CSV table of N, CA and C in Angstrom, one decimal:
chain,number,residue,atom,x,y,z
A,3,UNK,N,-26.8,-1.5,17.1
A,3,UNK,CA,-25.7,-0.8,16.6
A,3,UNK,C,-24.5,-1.7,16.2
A,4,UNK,N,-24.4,-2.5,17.3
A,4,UNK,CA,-23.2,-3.6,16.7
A,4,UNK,C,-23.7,-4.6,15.4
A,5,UNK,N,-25.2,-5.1,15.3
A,5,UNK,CA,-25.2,-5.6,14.1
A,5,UNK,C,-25.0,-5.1,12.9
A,6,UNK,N,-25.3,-4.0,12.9
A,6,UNK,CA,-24.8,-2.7,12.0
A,6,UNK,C,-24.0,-2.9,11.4
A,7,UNK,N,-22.6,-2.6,12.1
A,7,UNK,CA,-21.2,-2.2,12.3
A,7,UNK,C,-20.6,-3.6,11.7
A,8,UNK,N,-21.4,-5.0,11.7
A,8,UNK,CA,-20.9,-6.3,11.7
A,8,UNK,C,-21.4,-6.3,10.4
A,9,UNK,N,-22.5,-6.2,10.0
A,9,UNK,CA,-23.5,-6.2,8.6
A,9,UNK,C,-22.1,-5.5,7.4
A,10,UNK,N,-21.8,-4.1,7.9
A,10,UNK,CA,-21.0,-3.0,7.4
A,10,UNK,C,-19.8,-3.5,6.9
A,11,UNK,N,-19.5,-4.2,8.2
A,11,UNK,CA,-18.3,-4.7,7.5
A,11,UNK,C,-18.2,-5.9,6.7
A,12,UNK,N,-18.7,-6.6,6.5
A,12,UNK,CA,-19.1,-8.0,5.4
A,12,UNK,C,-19.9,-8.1,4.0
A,13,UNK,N,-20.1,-6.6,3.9
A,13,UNK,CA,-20.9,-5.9,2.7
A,13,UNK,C,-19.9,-5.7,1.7
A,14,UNK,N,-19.5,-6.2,0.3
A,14,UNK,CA,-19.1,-6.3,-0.7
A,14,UNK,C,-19.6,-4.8,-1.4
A,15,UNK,N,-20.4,-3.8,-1.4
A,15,UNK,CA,-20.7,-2.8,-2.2
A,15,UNK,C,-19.7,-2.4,-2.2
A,16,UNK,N,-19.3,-1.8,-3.2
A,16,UNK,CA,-18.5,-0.7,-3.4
A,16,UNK,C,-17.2,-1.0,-3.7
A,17,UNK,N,-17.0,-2.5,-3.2
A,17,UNK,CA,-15.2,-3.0,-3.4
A,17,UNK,C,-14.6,-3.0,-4.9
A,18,UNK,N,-15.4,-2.9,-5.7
A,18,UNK,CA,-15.3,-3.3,-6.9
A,18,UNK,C,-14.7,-1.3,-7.1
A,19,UNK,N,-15.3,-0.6,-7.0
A,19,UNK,CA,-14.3,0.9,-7.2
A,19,UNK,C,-13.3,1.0,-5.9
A,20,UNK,N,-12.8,0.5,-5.1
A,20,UNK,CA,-11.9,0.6,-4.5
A,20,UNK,C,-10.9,-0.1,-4.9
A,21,UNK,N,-11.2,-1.2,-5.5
A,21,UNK,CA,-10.5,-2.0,-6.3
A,21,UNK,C,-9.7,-1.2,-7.8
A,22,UNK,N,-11.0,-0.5,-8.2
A,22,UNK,CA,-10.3,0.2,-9.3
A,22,UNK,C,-9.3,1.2,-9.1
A,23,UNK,N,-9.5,2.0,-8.1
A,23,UNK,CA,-9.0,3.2,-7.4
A,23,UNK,C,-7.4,2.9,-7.3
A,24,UNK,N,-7.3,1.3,-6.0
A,24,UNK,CA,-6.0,0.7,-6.1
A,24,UNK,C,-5.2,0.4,-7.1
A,25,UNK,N,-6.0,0.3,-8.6
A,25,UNK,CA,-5.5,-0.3,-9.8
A,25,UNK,C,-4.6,1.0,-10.3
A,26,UNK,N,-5.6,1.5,-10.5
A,26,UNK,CA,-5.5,3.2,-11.0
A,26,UNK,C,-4.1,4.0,-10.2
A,27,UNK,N,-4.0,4.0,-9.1
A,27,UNK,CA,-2.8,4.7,-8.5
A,27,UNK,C,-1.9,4.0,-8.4
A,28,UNK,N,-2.1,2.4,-8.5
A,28,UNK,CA,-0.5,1.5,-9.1
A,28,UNK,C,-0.1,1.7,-10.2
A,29,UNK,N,-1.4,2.3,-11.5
A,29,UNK,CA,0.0,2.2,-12.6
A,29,UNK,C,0.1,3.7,-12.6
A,30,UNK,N,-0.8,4.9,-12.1
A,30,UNK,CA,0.1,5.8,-12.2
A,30,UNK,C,1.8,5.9,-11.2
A,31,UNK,N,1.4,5.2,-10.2
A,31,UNK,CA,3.1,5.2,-9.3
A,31,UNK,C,3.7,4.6,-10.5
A,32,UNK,N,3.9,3.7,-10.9
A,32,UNK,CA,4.5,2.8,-12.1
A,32,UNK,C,4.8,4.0,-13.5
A,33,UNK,N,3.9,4.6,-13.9
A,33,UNK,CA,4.2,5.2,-14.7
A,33,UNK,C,5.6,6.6,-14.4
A,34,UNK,N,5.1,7.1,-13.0
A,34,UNK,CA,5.8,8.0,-12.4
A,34,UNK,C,7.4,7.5,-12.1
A,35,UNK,N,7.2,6.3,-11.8
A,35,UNK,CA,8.4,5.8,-11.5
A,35,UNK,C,9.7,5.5,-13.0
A,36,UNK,N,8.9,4.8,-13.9
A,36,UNK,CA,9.5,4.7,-15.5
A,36,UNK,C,10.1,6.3,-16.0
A,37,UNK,N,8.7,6.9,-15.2
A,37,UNK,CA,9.5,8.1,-16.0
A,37,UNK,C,10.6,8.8,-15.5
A,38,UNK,N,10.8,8.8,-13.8
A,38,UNK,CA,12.0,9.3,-13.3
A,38,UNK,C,13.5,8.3,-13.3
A,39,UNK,N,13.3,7.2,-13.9
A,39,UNK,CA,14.1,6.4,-14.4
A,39,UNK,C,14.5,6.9,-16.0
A,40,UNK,N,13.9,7.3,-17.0
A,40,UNK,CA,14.0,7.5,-18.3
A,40,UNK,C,14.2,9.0,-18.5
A,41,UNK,N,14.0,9.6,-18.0
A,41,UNK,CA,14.4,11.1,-17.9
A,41,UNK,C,15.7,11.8,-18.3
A,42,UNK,N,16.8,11.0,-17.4
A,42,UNK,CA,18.0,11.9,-17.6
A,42,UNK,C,18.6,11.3,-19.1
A,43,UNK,N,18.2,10.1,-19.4
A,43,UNK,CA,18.4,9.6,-21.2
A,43,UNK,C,17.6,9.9,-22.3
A,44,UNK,N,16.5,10.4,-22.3
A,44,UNK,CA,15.9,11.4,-22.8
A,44,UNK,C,16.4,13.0,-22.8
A,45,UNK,N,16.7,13.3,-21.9
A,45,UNK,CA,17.2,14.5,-21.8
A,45,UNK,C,18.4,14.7,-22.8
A,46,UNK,N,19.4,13.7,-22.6
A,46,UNK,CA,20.8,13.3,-23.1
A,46,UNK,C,20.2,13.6,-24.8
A,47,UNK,N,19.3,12.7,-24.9
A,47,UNK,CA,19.2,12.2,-26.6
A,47,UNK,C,18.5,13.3,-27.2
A,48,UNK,N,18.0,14.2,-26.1
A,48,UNK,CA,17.3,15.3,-27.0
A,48,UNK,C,18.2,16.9,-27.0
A,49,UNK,N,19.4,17.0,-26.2
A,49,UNK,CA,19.7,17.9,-26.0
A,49,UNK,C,21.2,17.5,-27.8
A,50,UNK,N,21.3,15.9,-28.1
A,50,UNK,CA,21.9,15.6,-29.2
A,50,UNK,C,21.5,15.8,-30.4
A,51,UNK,N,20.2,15.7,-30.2
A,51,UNK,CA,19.6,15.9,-31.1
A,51,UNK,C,19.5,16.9,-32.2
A,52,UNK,N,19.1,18.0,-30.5
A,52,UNK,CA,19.5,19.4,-30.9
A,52,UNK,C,20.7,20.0,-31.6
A,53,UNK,N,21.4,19.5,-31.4
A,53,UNK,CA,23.1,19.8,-32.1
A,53,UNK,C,23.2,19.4,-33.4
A,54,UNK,N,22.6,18.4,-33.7
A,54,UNK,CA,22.5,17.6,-34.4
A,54,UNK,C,22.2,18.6,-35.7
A,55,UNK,N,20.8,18.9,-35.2
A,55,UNK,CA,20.0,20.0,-36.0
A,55,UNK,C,20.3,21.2,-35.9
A,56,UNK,N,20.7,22.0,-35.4
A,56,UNK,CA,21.6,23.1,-35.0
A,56,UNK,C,22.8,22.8,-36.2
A,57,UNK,N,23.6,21.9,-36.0
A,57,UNK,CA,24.8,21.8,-37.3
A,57,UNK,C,24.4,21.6,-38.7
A,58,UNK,N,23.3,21.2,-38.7
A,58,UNK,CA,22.9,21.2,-40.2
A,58,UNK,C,22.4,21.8,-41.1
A,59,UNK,N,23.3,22.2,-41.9
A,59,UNK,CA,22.9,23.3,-43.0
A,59,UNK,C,21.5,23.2,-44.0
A,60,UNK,N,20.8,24.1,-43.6
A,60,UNK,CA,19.7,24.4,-44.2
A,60,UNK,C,19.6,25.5,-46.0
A,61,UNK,N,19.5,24.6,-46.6
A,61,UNK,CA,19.8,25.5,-48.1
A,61,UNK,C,18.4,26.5,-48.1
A,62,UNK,N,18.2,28.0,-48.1
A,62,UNK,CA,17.0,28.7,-48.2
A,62,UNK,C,16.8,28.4,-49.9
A,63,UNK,N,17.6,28.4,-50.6
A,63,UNK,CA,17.1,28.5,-51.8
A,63,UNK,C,16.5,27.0,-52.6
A,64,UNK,N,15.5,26.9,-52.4
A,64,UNK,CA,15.0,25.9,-53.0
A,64,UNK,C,15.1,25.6,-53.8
């Protein structure tokens, strides 16, 4: 049972998707994080936007 448990632990299988796994939920934190940094200036630039376009006169007659 103990050589088992010693074998188990020195066994490289599988590291290579845990490795990916780790990869994978760093850049989603990263991504998550950029975006609650970029949020409230996006927000800003799109609510100007809107004004923007809201004040602009639209001629219907082509």
């Amino acid at each position: 049972m103990l050589n088992t448990l010693i074998e188990f632990t020195k066994s490289e299988d599988g590291a290579v998707t845990v490795d990916w796994v780790v990869l994978t939920a760093a850049i989603a934190g990263f991504g998550l994080a950029v975006l609650l940094v970029l949020r409230p200036k996006v927000e800003d630039k799109t609510v100007f936007i809107g004004s923007v376009l809201d004040s602009a006169g639209v001629d219907p007659t082509f």
